[in-house]
Coordinates of C-alpha atoms in Angstrom, one line a residue:
M1 CA 11.2 26.3 2.6
T2 CA 8.5 23.9 1.8
T3 CA 9.2 20.8 -0.4
S4 CA 7.6 21.9 -3.7
D5 CA 10.1 25.2 -3.1
T6 CA 13.1 22.9 -2.9
R7 CA 12.3 20.7 -6.0
T8 CA 11.7 23.7 -7.8
E9 CA 15.2 25.1 -7.3
R10 CA 16.8 21.7 -8.0
A11 CA 15.1 21.8 -11.4
A12 CA 16.3 25.1 -12.0
A13 CA 19.7 24.1 -10.9
A14 CA 20.0 20.8 -12.7
P15 CA 22.2 20.6 -15.5
D16 CA 20.7 20.8 -19.3
T17 CA 21.2 17.0 -20.7
A18 CA 19.8 17.9 -24.1
T19 CA 22.7 19.9 -25.4
R20 CA 25.3 16.7 -24.3
D21 CA 27.5 16.0 -27.0
P22 CA 25.6 13.1 -28.8
G23 CA 28.8 11.7 -29.1
S24 CA 30.0 11.4 -25.5
K25 CA 29.8 8.2 -23.5
P26 CA 26.5 7.7 -21.8
T27 CA 25.6 8.6 -18.6
P28 CA 23.1 7.6 -16.0
R29 CA 21.1 10.5 -17.2
N30 CA 21.0 10.2 -20.5
R31 CA 21.3 6.1 -21.0
F32 CA 17.3 6.0 -21.0
A33 CA 17.1 9.2 -22.8
R34 CA 15.5 6.8 -25.6
V35 CA 12.9 5.4 -23.5
P36 CA 9.6 7.2 -23.8
G37 CA 9.2 9.3 -20.6
F38 CA 12.4 8.2 -18.7
G39 CA 14.6 10.6 -20.7
T40 CA 13.8 13.4 -18.3
P41 CA 10.7 12.2 -16.2
T42 CA 8.1 14.8 -15.7
A43 CA 6.3 15.3 -12.0
R44 CA 3.2 13.9 -13.8
F45 CA 5.0 10.9 -15.4
I46 CA 6.5 10.0 -11.8
H47 CA 3.3 10.2 -10.4
G48 CA 1.2 8.2 -12.6
W49 CA 4.1 5.4 -12.0
S50 CA 3.7 5.8 -8.5
I51 CA -0.2 5.4 -8.7
A52 CA 0.4 2.2 -11.1
Q53 CA 2.5 0.9 -8.1
L54 CA -0.4 1.5 -5.9
V55 CA -3.0 -0.2 -8.1
V56 CA -0.8 -3.4 -8.4
N57 CA -0.3 -3.6 -4.8
V58 CA -3.7 -3.5 -4.1
G59 CA -4.5 -5.9 -6.9
I60 CA -2.1 -8.7 -5.8
V61 CA -4.2 -8.6 -2.4
V62 CA -7.3 -9.1 -4.2
T63 CA -5.9 -12.1 -6.2
G64 CA -4.4 -13.5 -3.1
G65 CA -7.6 -13.4 -1.6
A66 CA -9.1 -15.4 -4.1
V67 CA -6.1 -17.9 -4.3
R68 CA -7.4 -18.6 -0.3
L69 CA -10.9 -18.6 -1.0
T70 CA -10.9 -21.0 -3.9
G71 CA -8.6 -23.4 -1.4
S72 CA -5.9 -23.1 -3.8
G73 CA -3.2 -21.9 -1.5
L74 CA -1.4 -25.3 -1.9
G75 CA -2.3 -25.3 -5.8
C76 CA 1.6 -25.5 -6.0
P77 CA 2.6 -27.4 -3.3
T78 CA 6.4 -26.2 -3.0
W79 CA 8.2 -22.9 -3.5
P80 CA 10.0 -21.7 -5.3
Q81 CA 9.2 -24.3 -7.7
C82 CA 5.4 -25.4 -8.3
T83 CA 6.1 -29.2 -7.8
D84 CA 9.7 -30.9 -6.8
E85 CA 10.4 -31.5 -10.6
S86 CA 8.8 -28.2 -12.0
F87 CA 8.5 -24.5 -11.8
V88 CA 5.2 -24.9 -13.7
P89 CA 2.0 -26.6 -12.6
H90 CA 1.0 -30.0 -14.5
Q91 CA -2.2 -31.2 -15.3
A92 CA -2.7 -33.4 -12.1
L93 CA -3.0 -30.2 -10.0
G94 CA -6.0 -29.1 -11.9
M95 CA -7.5 -25.6 -11.2
H96 CA -6.2 -25.2 -8.2
G97 CA -2.4 -25.3 -9.2
A98 CA -3.3 -23.0 -12.1
I99 CA -4.8 -20.4 -9.8
E100 CA -1.7 -20.4 -7.5
F101 CA 0.7 -20.3 -10.4
G102 CA -1.2 -17.4 -11.6
N103 CA -1.1 -15.5 -8.6
R104 CA 2.8 -16.0 -8.4
M105 CA 3.3 -15.0 -12.1
L106 CA 1.4 -11.6 -10.9
T107 CA 4.0 -11.0 -8.5
W108 CA 6.4 -10.3 -11.7
V109 CA 4.0 -7.6 -12.8
L110 CA 4.6 -5.9 -9.2
V111 CA 8.5 -6.2 -10.0
I112 CA 8.0 -4.7 -13.4
V113 CA 5.8 -2.0 -12.0
A114 CA 8.3 -1.4 -8.9
I115 CA 11.6 -1.0 -11.2
A116 CA 9.9 1.4 -13.7
T117 CA 8.7 3.4 -10.6
W118 CA 12.0 3.3 -9.2
L119 CA 13.9 4.1 -12.2
A120 CA 11.3 7.3 -12.8
V121 CA 11.7 8.5 -9.3
F122 CA 15.6 8.5 -9.4
R123 CA 15.7 9.9 -12.9
G124 CA 13.4 12.7 -12.1
R125 CA 15.4 15.7 -11.5
D126 CA 12.9 17.0 -8.6
S127 CA 12.8 13.9 -6.7
T128 CA 14.1 14.1 -3.1
R129 CA 16.3 11.8 -1.5
G130 CA 13.1 10.7 0.6
D131 CA 11.4 10.0 -2.7
R132 CA 14.6 7.6 -3.6
W133 CA 14.7 6.1 -0.4
L134 CA 10.9 5.2 -0.5
A135 CA 10.8 3.9 -4.1
T136 CA 13.7 1.5 -3.0
L137 CA 12.3 0.2 -0.2
I138 CA 9.0 -0.7 -1.8
A139 CA 11.1 -2.4 -4.6
L140 CA 13.1 -4.2 -2.0
G141 CA 9.6 -5.2 -0.1
I142 CA 8.2 -7.0 -3.0
P143 CA 10.8 -10.0 -3.2
F144 CA 10.6 -9.8 0.6
Q145 CA 7.0 -10.2 0.5
A146 CA 7.1 -13.1 -2.1
V147 CA 9.6 -15.0 0.3
I148 CA 7.0 -14.7 2.7
G149 CA 4.5 -16.2 0.8
G150 CA 7.0 -19.0 -0.3
I151 CA 7.4 -19.6 3.5
S152 CA 3.4 -19.7 4.2
V153 CA 3.4 -22.5 1.4
L154 CA 6.5 -24.3 2.9
T155 CA 4.5 -24.2 6.2
D156 CA 1.8 -25.8 4.5
L157 CA -0.3 -22.2 5.2
N158 CA 0.7 -21.9 8.8
P159 CA -2.3 -19.0 9.9
W160 CA 0.2 -16.9 11.4
V161 CA 2.8 -16.6 8.6
V162 CA -0.4 -16.0 6.2
S163 CA -1.3 -13.1 8.6
L164 CA 2.1 -11.8 8.3
H165 CA 2.1 -12.3 4.6
F166 CA -1.3 -10.1 4.5
V167 CA -0.1 -7.4 6.9
L168 CA 3.2 -6.9 4.8
S169 CA 1.0 -6.6 1.6
M170 CA -0.7 -3.7 3.7
A171 CA 2.5 -2.2 4.7
L172 CA 3.3 -2.0 0.8
V173 CA 0.0 -0.4 0.1
S174 CA 0.6 2.1 2.8
A175 CA 4.2 2.7 1.5
A176 CA 3.0 3.1 -1.9
T177 CA 0.4 5.5 -0.8
V178 CA 3.1 7.8 0.7
L179 CA 5.2 7.8 -2.7
V180 CA 1.7 8.8 -4.2
F181 CA 1.1 11.9 -1.9
R182 CA 4.9 13.1 -2.3
T183 CA 5.2 12.9 -5.9
S184 CA 1.8 14.2 -6.5
P185 CA 2.1 17.9 -8.7
R186 CA -1.2 18.7 -7.2
T187 CA -1.0 21.8 -4.9
R188 CA -3.3 21.2 -1.7
E189 CA -4.7 23.9 0.0
K190 CA -3.5 24.1 3.7
T191 CA -4.6 24.3 7.2
T192 CA -3.2 27.9 8.9
N193 CA -4.5 27.3 12.4
L194 CA -2.1 25.7 14.5
V195 CA -4.6 24.3 17.1
A196 CA -6.6 22.8 14.3
A197 CA -3.6 21.2 12.4
R198 CA -2.3 19.4 15.9
L199 CA -5.5 18.3 16.6
G200 CA -6.3 16.9 13.1
G201 CA -2.7 15.2 13.1
A202 CA -3.5 13.3 16.5
L203 CA -6.7 12.4 15.5
S204 CA -5.2 11.1 12.1
W205 CA -2.5 9.4 13.7
L206 CA -5.0 7.5 16.1
I207 CA -6.9 6.3 13.0
Y208 CA -3.8 5.1 11.3
A209 CA -2.9 2.9 14.5
F210 CA -6.3 1.5 15.1
T211 CA -6.6 1.0 11.0
W212 CA -3.6 -1.2 11.5
A213 CA -4.6 -2.9 14.5
T214 CA -8.4 -3.7 13.1
I215 CA -6.9 -5.0 10.0
Y216 CA -4.4 -7.3 11.8
I217 CA -7.0 -8.6 14.2
G218 CA -8.9 -9.2 11.0
T219 CA -6.1 -11.7 9.7
V220 CA -6.5 -13.5 13.3
V221 CA -10.0 -14.0 12.7
T222 CA -9.2 -15.1 9.0
G223 CA -7.1 -17.8 11.1
S224 CA -9.4 -19.0 13.2
G225 CA -12.2 -19.3 10.7
P226 CA -13.1 -21.8 7.3
H227 CA -11.4 -20.1 4.6
A228 CA -7.5 -21.7 5.1
G229 CA -6.6 -22.0 1.7
D230 CA -6.6 -25.3 1.8
A231 CA -8.7 -28.2 3.1
D232 CA -6.2 -29.7 5.4
A233 CA -4.5 -26.1 6.2
P234 CA -4.0 -25.4 10.2
R235 CA -6.0 -23.0 11.8
N236 CA -4.9 -20.9 15.0
G237 CA -7.0 -22.7 17.2
L238 CA -8.9 -19.4 18.3
D239 CA -12.3 -19.1 19.0
P240 CA -13.7 -17.2 15.8
G241 CA -16.9 -16.0 17.5
A242 CA -14.5 -14.3 20.7
M243 CA -12.0 -13.0 17.5
T244 CA -15.0 -11.7 15.7
Q245 CA -16.0 -9.5 18.5
L246 CA -12.7 -8.3 19.3
H247 CA -12.5 -7.2 15.8
A248 CA -15.9 -5.5 15.7
D249 CA -14.7 -3.8 19.0
F250 CA -11.8 -2.2 17.4
V251 CA -14.1 -1.1 14.5
F252 CA -16.7 0.8 16.8
I253 CA -13.3 2.5 18.2
L254 CA -12.3 3.4 14.6
V255 CA -15.8 4.4 13.7
G256 CA -15.6 7.0 16.7
L257 CA -12.1 8.1 15.8
A258 CA -13.3 8.8 12.0
L259 CA -16.5 10.6 13.1
A260 CA -14.3 12.9 15.5
V261 CA -11.8 13.8 12.9
A262 CA -14.7 14.1 10.3
V263 CA -16.8 16.5 12.4
T264 CA -13.6 18.5 13.6
T265 CA -12.6 19.4 10.0
R266 CA -16.0 20.3 9.0
V267 CA -16.6 22.6 12.0
L268 CA -13.1 24.2 11.7
R269 CA -13.3 24.3 7.7
M270 CA -9.9 22.5 7.2
P271 CA -9.1 21.4 3.7
Q272 CA -8.9 17.6 4.9
S273 CA -12.8 17.8 5.3
P274 CA -13.3 15.9 2.1
A275 CA -10.6 13.1 2.5
A276 CA -12.1 12.5 6.1
L277 CA -15.6 12.0 5.0
V278 CA -14.3 9.5 2.3
Y279 CA -12.9 7.9 5.0
V280 CA -15.9 7.6 7.2
A281 CA -17.7 6.6 3.8
L282 CA -15.2 3.8 3.3
L283 CA -15.2 2.2 6.9
A284 CA -19.1 2.6 6.8
L285 CA -19.2 0.2 3.6
Q286 CA -16.4 -1.9 5.0
G287 CA -18.6 -2.4 8.2
V288 CA -21.8 -3.1 6.0
I289 CA -19.6 -5.9 4.0
G290 CA -18.0 -7.5 7.0
G291 CA -21.6 -7.8 8.9
V292 CA -23.6 -9.2 5.9
Q293 CA -20.3 -11.6 5.0
Y294 CA -20.7 -12.7 8.7
A295 CA -24.2 -13.3 8.8
T296 CA -24.5 -15.1 5.3
D297 CA -21.5 -17.6 6.0
L298 CA -18.6 -16.0 4.6
P299 CA -19.5 -16.3 0.7
M300 CA -16.3 -15.6 -1.7
A301 CA -17.4 -12.5 -3.3
L302 CA -18.1 -10.6 0.0
V303 CA -14.9 -12.0 1.6
I304 CA -12.9 -10.4 -1.3
A305 CA -14.6 -7.0 -1.1
H306 CA -13.9 -7.1 2.5
M307 CA -9.8 -7.8 1.7
L308 CA -10.4 -4.8 -1.0
G309 CA -12.1 -2.6 1.4
S310 CA -9.0 -3.1 4.1
A311 CA -6.6 -1.8 1.4
L312 CA -8.7 1.2 0.7
L313 CA -8.9 2.0 4.2
M314 CA -5.3 1.8 4.7
I315 CA -4.9 4.2 1.7
G316 CA -7.4 6.6 3.4
A317 CA -5.7 6.3 6.8
T318 CA -1.9 7.0 5.4
W319 CA -3.6 9.9 3.4
L320 CA -5.0 11.6 6.2
V321 CA -1.6 11.1 8.4
L322 CA 0.4 12.7 5.5
W323 CA -2.0 15.9 4.8
F324 CA -2.4 16.6 8.5
G325 CA 1.5 15.8 9.1
R326 CA 2.4 18.3 6.1
D327 CA 0.0 21.3 7.4
Q328 CA 1.6 20.6 10.7
R329 CA 4.8 20.9 10.2
E330 CA 4.6 24.1 7.9
V331 CA 2.0 25.7 10.3
V332 CA 4.7 25.2 13.0
G333 CA 7.5 26.0 10.7
S334 CA 6.2 29.7 9.9
S335 CA 5.0 30.3 13.3
I336 CA 8.7 29.7 14.4
G337 CA 10.0 32.1 11.6

């Protein structure tokens, strides 16, 4: 039985809350009945909030990059307060203080969207236990990520802590992508060939692993380079040229894997072919941006675009794993049955 079948049965078996006695005591099911959309969330409503959650998590990656690139990482020199005396910046902190404080305030946007998504998922009749666990983990991950950001400030932007901060952002992006995939009401075409499904699944997991590795090495490159987030912030002491070459080596491996999955899905006429081609296109664009930014001494606009590209690649790699994984499970299940 597929996930969609299970959800359909749950929806049919769910009690009808619309006929509940209006004078009865509010229950978890009808407590939010007057909040538009949250009374009985539809699949599209839940999916919409899941997409919103993914968008804001990608957005905070971009704004966080802007903080670092403008040298505003210590615009608020302490955490959780902005200064020892105040939670908000004062005039003496100037533009850097305003930029850093503004980015901190954007965290509350993530919190609001995460709570709304969590409520929608938990109140959805078709939501599975996995959906609810995932929504909970994402919601809890946001304050945890904020704490890591605070530690990076308290350690004067230690490059290894800053690297962890970015990696956790990518983890939230990947998790949010999973929730978007799981809550999508769209029916996708499936692979019926077991060998093709297994081959595609293996390649997609390799792409996912090397996407992670490439992104992490990219953070190490950043930790050795000039954009520290503050003029006095420490660097990791590694050779920028050597780290950049290592990063490029992993990119070349990733390109080979991406081309392999694109050709495989095309030749075998697999439904994942368009998604694989999109990933190849994103990877090519990311490579061009990376090369140009390196050759032009890391201009701010290109570095921010490169960070956005990293998030988009993580979304693409996660999507491929999910799609191939679903097909592989269903093909194996049907062959056993």
